[in-house]
Amino acid sequence: MNDKRKGLLFQTKKQMNNGAIATGLGFVLYLALLAMGLELPADLVAVAFGVVGIFNSLSVLEGRRKDKE
């Protein structure tokens, strides 16, 4: 993947990997909050990290599309 591109989405493989790690940590945090009975904070965490996950997925898809060209 070309690391010199500019734009809104994650550009480098390291950024995309970090996005995937953050999404996984968000899931663990969601489960921990849910286990403690904190449903509203758990829901907020799920939404926030869900957005990060979608953003990361779009970044990967864009990177793959550019690499095929």
PDB file of N, CA and C in Angstrom:
ATOM      1  N   MET A   1       0.834  -1.164   0.000  1.00  0.00           N
ATOM      2  CA  MET A   1       0.000   0.000   0.000  1.00  0.00           C
ATOM      3  C   MET A   1       0.888   1.240   0.000  1.00  0.00           C
ATOM      4  N   ASN A   2       0.499   2.215  -0.758  1.00  0.00           N
ATOM      5  CA  ASN A   2       1.269   3.444  -0.839  1.00  0.00           C
ATOM      6  C   ASN A   2       1.025   4.284   0.413  1.00  0.00           C
ATOM      7  N   ASP A   3       2.101   4.598   1.150  1.00  0.00           N
ATOM      8  CA  ASP A   3       1.972   5.333   2.402  1.00  0.00           C
ATOM      9  C   ASP A   3       1.951   6.842   2.205  1.00  0.00           C
ATOM     10  N   LYS A   4       1.995   7.343   0.979  1.00  0.00           N
ATOM     11  CA  LYS A   4       2.076   8.775   0.712  1.00  0.00           C
ATOM     12  C   LYS A   4       0.725   9.415   0.414  1.00  0.00           C
ATOM     13  N   ARG A   5      -0.340   8.634   0.327  1.00  0.00           N
ATOM     14  CA  ARG A   5      -1.655   9.183  -0.021  1.00  0.00           C
ATOM     15  C   ARG A   5      -2.200  10.064   1.091  1.00  0.00           C
ATOM     16  N   LYS A   6      -2.979  11.054   0.707  1.00  0.00           N
ATOM     17  CA  LYS A   6      -3.623  11.945   1.673  1.00  0.00           C
ATOM     18  C   LYS A   6      -5.131  11.752   1.595  1.00  0.00           C
ATOM     19  N   GLY A   7      -5.823  12.047   2.664  1.00  0.00           N
ATOM     20  CA  GLY A   7      -7.273  11.943   2.664  1.00  0.00           C
ATOM     21  C   GLY A   7      -7.814  11.723   4.061  1.00  0.00           C
ATOM     22  N   LEU A   8      -9.109  11.502   4.135  1.00  0.00           N
ATOM     23  CA  LEU A   8      -9.784  11.371   5.413  1.00  0.00           C
ATOM     24  C   LEU A   8      -9.552  10.008   6.067  1.00  0.00           C
ATOM     25  N   LEU A   9      -9.492   8.958   5.285  1.00  0.00           N
ATOM     26  CA  LEU A   9      -9.378   7.605   5.819  1.00  0.00           C
ATOM     27  C   LEU A   9      -7.949   7.301   6.265  1.00  0.00           C
ATOM     28  N   PHE A  10      -7.805   6.226   7.051  1.00  0.00           N
ATOM     29  CA  PHE A  10      -6.468   5.777   7.436  1.00  0.00           C
ATOM     30  C   PHE A  10      -5.679   5.470   6.171  1.00  0.00           C
ATOM     31  N   GLN A  11      -4.400   5.804   6.154  1.00  0.00           N
ATOM     32  CA  GLN A  11      -3.598   5.658   4.950  1.00  0.00           C
ATOM     33  C   GLN A  11      -2.579   4.520   5.025  1.00  0.00           C
ATOM     34  N   THR A  12      -1.963   4.315   6.175  1.00  0.00           N
ATOM     35  CA  THR A  12      -0.905   3.320   6.275  1.00  0.00           C
ATOM     36  C   THR A  12      -1.429   2.023   6.895  1.00  0.00           C
ATOM     37  N   LYS A  13      -0.680   0.960   6.678  1.00  0.00           N
ATOM     38  CA  LYS A  13      -1.059  -0.325   7.267  1.00  0.00           C
ATOM     39  C   LYS A  13      -1.033  -0.245   8.786  1.00  0.00           C
ATOM     40  N   LYS A  14      -0.070   0.499   9.339  1.00  0.00           N
ATOM     41  CA  LYS A  14       0.018   0.631  10.788  1.00  0.00           C
ATOM     42  C   LYS A  14      -1.233   1.321  11.346  1.00  0.00           C
ATOM     43  N   GLN A  15      -1.708   2.358  10.670  1.00  0.00           N
ATOM     44  CA  GLN A  15      -2.926   3.040  11.117  1.00  0.00           C
ATOM     45  C   GLN A  15      -4.119   2.099  11.067  1.00  0.00           C
ATOM     46  N   MET A  16      -4.206   1.311  10.002  1.00  0.00           N
ATOM     47  CA  MET A  16      -5.321   0.371   9.873  1.00  0.00           C
ATOM     48  C   MET A  16      -5.245  -0.718  10.937  1.00  0.00           C
ATOM     49  N   ASN A  17      -4.041  -1.206  11.218  1.00  0.00           N
ATOM     50  CA  ASN A  17      -3.885  -2.206  12.276  1.00  0.00           C
ATOM     51  C   ASN A  17      -4.251  -1.626  13.630  1.00  0.00           C
ATOM     52  N   ASN A  18      -3.832  -0.387  13.882  1.00  0.00           N
ATOM     53  CA  ASN A  18      -4.191   0.269  15.143  1.00  0.00           C
ATOM     54  C   ASN A  18      -5.698   0.467  15.257  1.00  0.00           C
ATOM     55  N   GLY A  19      -6.351   0.756  14.143  1.00  0.00           N
ATOM     56  CA  GLY A  19      -7.811   0.879  14.141  1.00  0.00           C
ATOM     57  C   GLY A  19      -8.482  -0.433  14.490  1.00  0.00           C
ATOM     58  N   ALA A  20      -7.946  -1.527  13.977  1.00  0.00           N
ATOM     59  CA  ALA A  20      -8.503  -2.846  14.290  1.00  0.00           C
ATOM     60  C   ALA A  20      -8.289  -3.188  15.762  1.00  0.00           C
ATOM     61  N   ILE A  21      -7.123  -2.838  16.296  1.00  0.00           N
ATOM     62  CA  ILE A  21      -6.842  -3.079  17.714  1.00  0.00           C
ATOM     63  C   ILE A  21      -7.784  -2.253  18.584  1.00  0.00           C
ATOM     64  N   ALA A  22      -7.987  -0.989  18.222  1.00  0.00           N
ATOM     65  CA  ALA A  22      -8.891  -0.123  18.982  1.00  0.00           C
ATOM     66  C   ALA A  22     -10.312  -0.678  18.965  1.00  0.00           C
ATOM     67  N   THR A  23     -10.748  -1.192  17.828  1.00  0.00           N
ATOM     68  CA  THR A  23     -12.078  -1.772  17.734  1.00  0.00           C
ATOM     69  C   THR A  23     -12.208  -2.988  18.651  1.00  0.00           C
ATOM     70  N   GLY A  24     -11.182  -3.822  18.683  1.00  0.00           N
ATOM     71  CA  GLY A  24     -11.186  -4.990  19.569  1.00  0.00           C
ATOM     72  C   GLY A  24     -11.199  -4.596  21.038  1.00  0.00           C
ATOM     73  N   LEU A  25     -10.424  -3.574  21.386  1.00  0.00           N
ATOM     74  CA  LEU A  25     -10.416  -3.098  22.765  1.00  0.00           C
ATOM     75  C   LEU A  25     -11.777  -2.504  23.147  1.00  0.00           C
ATOM     76  N   GLY A  26     -12.411  -1.858  22.205  1.00  0.00           N
ATOM     77  CA  GLY A  26     -13.755  -1.329  22.443  1.00  0.00           C
ATOM     78  C   GLY A  26     -14.739  -2.435  22.743  1.00  0.00           C
ATOM     79  N   PHE A  27     -14.609  -3.551  22.038  1.00  0.00           N
ATOM     80  CA  PHE A  27     -15.490  -4.695  22.279  1.00  0.00           C
ATOM     81  C   PHE A  27     -15.270  -5.267  23.680  1.00  0.00           C
ATOM     82  N   VAL A  28     -13.998  -5.373  24.081  1.00  0.00           N
ATOM     83  CA  VAL A  28     -13.681  -5.871  25.424  1.00  0.00           C
ATOM     84  C   VAL A  28     -14.227  -4.916  26.481  1.00  0.00           C
ATOM     85  N   LEU A  29     -14.070  -3.617  26.261  1.00  0.00           N
ATOM     86  CA  LEU A  29     -14.605  -2.626  27.194  1.00  0.00           C
ATOM     87  C   LEU A  29     -16.127  -2.719  27.275  1.00  0.00           C
ATOM     88  N   TYR A  30     -16.760  -2.908  26.132  1.00  0.00           N
ATOM     89  CA  TYR A  30     -18.224  -3.092  26.104  1.00  0.00           C
ATOM     90  C   TYR A  30     -18.643  -4.277  26.957  1.00  0.00           C
ATOM     91  N   LEU A  31     -17.962  -5.406  26.781  1.00  0.00           N
ATOM     92  CA  LEU A  31     -18.304  -6.601  27.558  1.00  0.00           C
ATOM     93  C   LEU A  31     -18.079  -6.383  29.052  1.00  0.00           C
ATOM     94  N   ALA A  32     -16.988  -5.682  29.398  1.00  0.00           N
ATOM     95  CA  ALA A  32     -16.695  -5.420  30.814  1.00  0.00           C
ATOM     96  C   ALA A  32     -17.773  -4.532  31.431  1.00  0.00           C
ATOM     97  N   LEU A  33     -18.167  -3.493  30.721  1.00  0.00           N
ATOM     98  CA  LEU A  33     -19.204  -2.601  31.240  1.00  0.00           C
ATOM     99  C   LEU A  33     -20.538  -3.329  31.371  1.00  0.00           C
ATOM    100  N   LEU A  34     -20.829  -4.169  30.400  1.00  0.00           N
ATOM    101  CA  LEU A  34     -22.076  -4.926  30.448  1.00  0.00           C
ATOM    102  C   LEU A  34     -22.075  -5.906  31.623  1.00  0.00           C
ATOM    103  N   ALA A  35     -20.926  -6.528  31.881  1.00  0.00           N
ATOM    104  CA  ALA A  35     -20.820  -7.469  32.994  1.00  0.00           C
ATOM    105  C   ALA A  35     -20.991  -6.763  34.339  1.00  0.00           C
ATOM    106  N   MET A  36     -20.623  -5.488  34.405  1.00  0.00           N
ATOM    107  CA  MET A  36     -20.788  -4.709  35.638  1.00  0.00           C
ATOM    108  C   MET A  36     -22.200  -4.145  35.771  1.00  0.00           C
ATOM    109  N   GLY A  37     -23.028  -4.368  34.776  1.00  0.00           N
ATOM    110  CA  GLY A  37     -24.404  -3.909  34.840  1.00  0.00           C
ATOM    111  C   GLY A  37     -24.601  -2.466  34.403  1.00  0.00           C
ATOM    112  N   LEU A  38     -23.608  -1.888  33.765  1.00  0.00           N
ATOM    113  CA  LEU A  38     -23.684  -0.501  33.292  1.00  0.00           C
ATOM    114  C   LEU A  38     -24.121  -0.498  31.830  1.00  0.00           C
ATOM    115  N   GLU A  39     -25.422  -0.600  31.617  1.00  0.00           N
ATOM    116  CA  GLU A  39     -25.934  -0.775  30.253  1.00  0.00           C
ATOM    117  C   GLU A  39     -25.795   0.467  29.388  1.00  0.00           C
ATOM    118  N   LEU A  40     -26.101   1.648  29.917  1.00  0.00           N
ATOM    119  CA  LEU A  40     -26.010   2.866  29.108  1.00  0.00           C
ATOM    120  C   LEU A  40     -24.574   3.160  28.687  1.00  0.00           C
ATOM    121  N   PRO A  41     -23.606   3.138  29.618  1.00  0.00           N
ATOM    122  CA  PRO A  41     -22.216   3.346  29.168  1.00  0.00           C
ATOM    123  C   PRO A  41     -21.756   2.269  28.173  1.00  0.00           C
ATOM    124  N   ALA A  42     -22.208   1.039  28.376  1.00  0.00           N
ATOM    125  CA  ALA A  42     -21.847  -0.041  27.454  1.00  0.00           C
ATOM    126  C   ALA A  42     -22.398   0.244  26.057  1.00  0.00           C
ATOM    127  N   ASP A  43     -23.630   0.721  25.996  1.00  0.00           N
ATOM    128  CA  ASP A  43     -24.225   1.056  24.696  1.00  0.00           C
ATOM    129  C   ASP A  43     -23.475   2.203  24.018  1.00  0.00           C
ATOM    130  N   LEU A  44     -23.089   3.202  24.790  1.00  0.00           N
ATOM    131  CA  LEU A  44     -22.337   4.336  24.229  1.00  0.00           C
ATOM    132  C   LEU A  44     -20.974   3.893  23.701  1.00  0.00           C
ATOM    133  N   VAL A  45     -20.315   3.019  24.453  1.00  0.00           N
ATOM    134  CA  VAL A  45     -19.026   2.484  24.009  1.00  0.00           C
ATOM    135  C   VAL A  45     -19.205   1.670  22.728  1.00  0.00           C
ATOM    136  N   ALA A  46     -20.271   0.878  22.661  1.00  0.00           N
ATOM    137  CA  ALA A  46     -20.526   0.066  21.465  1.00  0.00           C
ATOM    138  C   ALA A  46     -20.733   0.948  20.243  1.00  0.00           C
ATOM    139  N   VAL A  47     -21.475   2.025  20.398  1.00  0.00           N
ATOM    140  CA  VAL A  47     -21.709   2.932  19.267  1.00  0.00           C
ATOM    141  C   VAL A  47     -20.410   3.619  18.856  1.00  0.00           C
ATOM    142  N   ALA A  48     -19.665   4.133  19.832  1.00  0.00           N
ATOM    143  CA  ALA A  48     -18.429   4.856  19.531  1.00  0.00           C
ATOM    144  C   ALA A  48     -17.411   3.959  18.819  1.00  0.00           C
ATOM    145  N   PHE A  49     -17.179   2.781  19.363  1.00  0.00           N
ATOM    146  CA  PHE A  49     -16.191   1.903  18.759  1.00  0.00           C
ATOM    147  C   PHE A  49     -16.732   1.227  17.497  1.00  0.00           C
ATOM    148  N   GLY A  50     -18.044   1.149  17.368  1.00  0.00           N
ATOM    149  CA  GLY A  50     -18.636   0.681  16.114  1.00  0.00           C
ATOM    150  C   GLY A  50     -18.326   1.636  14.976  1.00  0.00           C
ATOM    151  N   VAL A  51     -18.389   2.926  15.270  1.00  0.00           N
ATOM    152  CA  VAL A  51     -18.038   3.935  14.263  1.00  0.00           C
ATOM    153  C   VAL A  51     -16.562   3.794  13.872  1.00  0.00           C
ATOM    154  N   VAL A  52     -15.699   3.569  14.865  1.00  0.00           N
ATOM    155  CA  VAL A  52     -14.275   3.366  14.573  1.00  0.00           C
ATOM    156  C   VAL A  52     -14.092   2.132  13.691  1.00  0.00           C
ATOM    157  N   GLY A  53     -14.819   1.072  13.990  1.00  0.00           N
ATOM    158  CA  GLY A  53     -14.727  -0.155  13.194  1.00  0.00           C
ATOM    159  C   GLY A  53     -15.171   0.050  11.758  1.00  0.00           C
ATOM    160  N   ILE A  54     -16.256   0.778  11.569  1.00  0.00           N
ATOM    161  CA  ILE A  54     -16.739   1.059  10.204  1.00  0.00           C
ATOM    162  C   ILE A  54     -15.733   1.925   9.467  1.00  0.00           C
ATOM    163  N   PHE A  55     -15.205   2.943  10.140  1.00  0.00           N
ATOM    164  CA  PHE A  55     -14.199   3.825   9.552  1.00  0.00           C
ATOM    165  C   PHE A  55     -12.968   3.022   9.123  1.00  0.00           C
ATOM    166  N   ASN A  56     -12.538   2.111   9.993  1.00  0.00           N
ATOM    167  CA  ASN A  56     -11.380   1.284   9.678  1.00  0.00           C
ATOM    168  C   ASN A  56     -11.665   0.356   8.497  1.00  0.00           C
ATOM    169  N   SER A  57     -12.851  -0.228   8.452  1.00  0.00           N
ATOM    170  CA  SER A  57     -13.219  -1.113   7.337  1.00  0.00           C
ATOM    171  C   SER A  57     -13.239  -0.355   6.013  1.00  0.00           C
ATOM    172  N   LEU A  58     -13.767   0.851   6.033  1.00  0.00           N
ATOM    173  CA  LEU A  58     -13.777   1.669   4.817  1.00  0.00           C
ATOM    174  C   LEU A  58     -12.365   2.010   4.369  1.00  0.00           C
ATOM    175  N   SER A  59     -11.476   2.254   5.329  1.00  0.00           N
ATOM    176  CA  SER A  59     -10.082   2.547   5.003  1.00  0.00           C
ATOM    177  C   SER A  59      -9.413   1.356   4.316  1.00  0.00           C
ATOM    178  N   VAL A  60      -9.662   0.166   4.854  1.00  0.00           N
ATOM    179  CA  VAL A  60      -9.077  -1.043   4.265  1.00  0.00           C
ATOM    180  C   VAL A  60      -9.636  -1.272   2.866  1.00  0.00           C
ATOM    181  N   LEU A  61     -10.938  -1.107   2.697  1.00  0.00           N
ATOM    182  CA  LEU A  61     -11.544  -1.301   1.377  1.00  0.00           C
ATOM    183  C   LEU A  61     -10.982  -0.304   0.356  1.00  0.00           C
ATOM    184  N   GLU A  62     -10.818   0.930   0.759  1.00  0.00           N
ATOM    185  CA  GLU A  62     -10.259   1.942  -0.145  1.00  0.00           C
ATOM    186  C   GLU A  62      -8.815   1.606  -0.496  1.00  0.00           C
ATOM    187  N   GLY A  63      -8.047   1.159   0.487  1.00  0.00           N
ATOM    188  CA  GLY A  63      -6.664   0.772   0.229  1.00  0.00           C
ATOM    189  C   GLY A  63      -6.565  -0.390  -0.746  1.00  0.00           C
ATOM    190  N   ARG A  64      -7.431  -1.366  -0.594  1.00  0.00           N
ATOM    191  CA  ARG A  64      -7.423  -2.506  -1.515  1.00  0.00           C
ATOM    192  C   ARG A  64      -7.853  -2.090  -2.921  1.00  0.00           C
ATOM    193  N   ARG A  65      -8.808  -1.196  -3.002  1.00  0.00           N
ATOM    194  CA  ARG A  65      -9.249  -0.724  -4.311  1.00  0.00           C
ATOM    195  C   ARG A  65      -8.129   0.025  -5.024  1.00  0.00           C
ATOM    196  N   LYS A  66      -7.416   0.859  -4.294  1.00  0.00           N
ATOM    197  CA  LYS A  66      -6.307   1.620  -4.885  1.00  0.00           C
ATOM    198  C   LYS A  66      -5.173   0.692  -5.302  1.00  0.00           C
ATOM    199  N   ASP A  67      -4.912  -0.366  -4.518  1.00  0.00           N
ATOM    200  CA  ASP A  67      -3.835  -1.295  -4.852  1.00  0.00           C
ATOM    201  C   ASP A  67      -4.140  -2.097  -6.110  1.00  0.00           C
ATOM    202  N   LYS A  68      -5.422  -2.335  -6.395  1.00  0.00           N
ATOM    203  CA  LYS A  68      -5.790  -3.098  -7.590  1.00  0.00           C
ATOM    204  C   LYS A  68      -5.633  -2.269  -8.859  1.00  0.00           C
ATOM    205  N   GLU A  69      -5.642  -0.951  -8.712  1.00  0.00           N
ATOM    206  CA  GLU A  69      -5.537  -0.079  -9.901  1.00  0.00           C
ATOM    207  C   GLU A  69      -4.167   0.001 -10.442  1.00  0.00           C
TER     208      GLU A  69
END
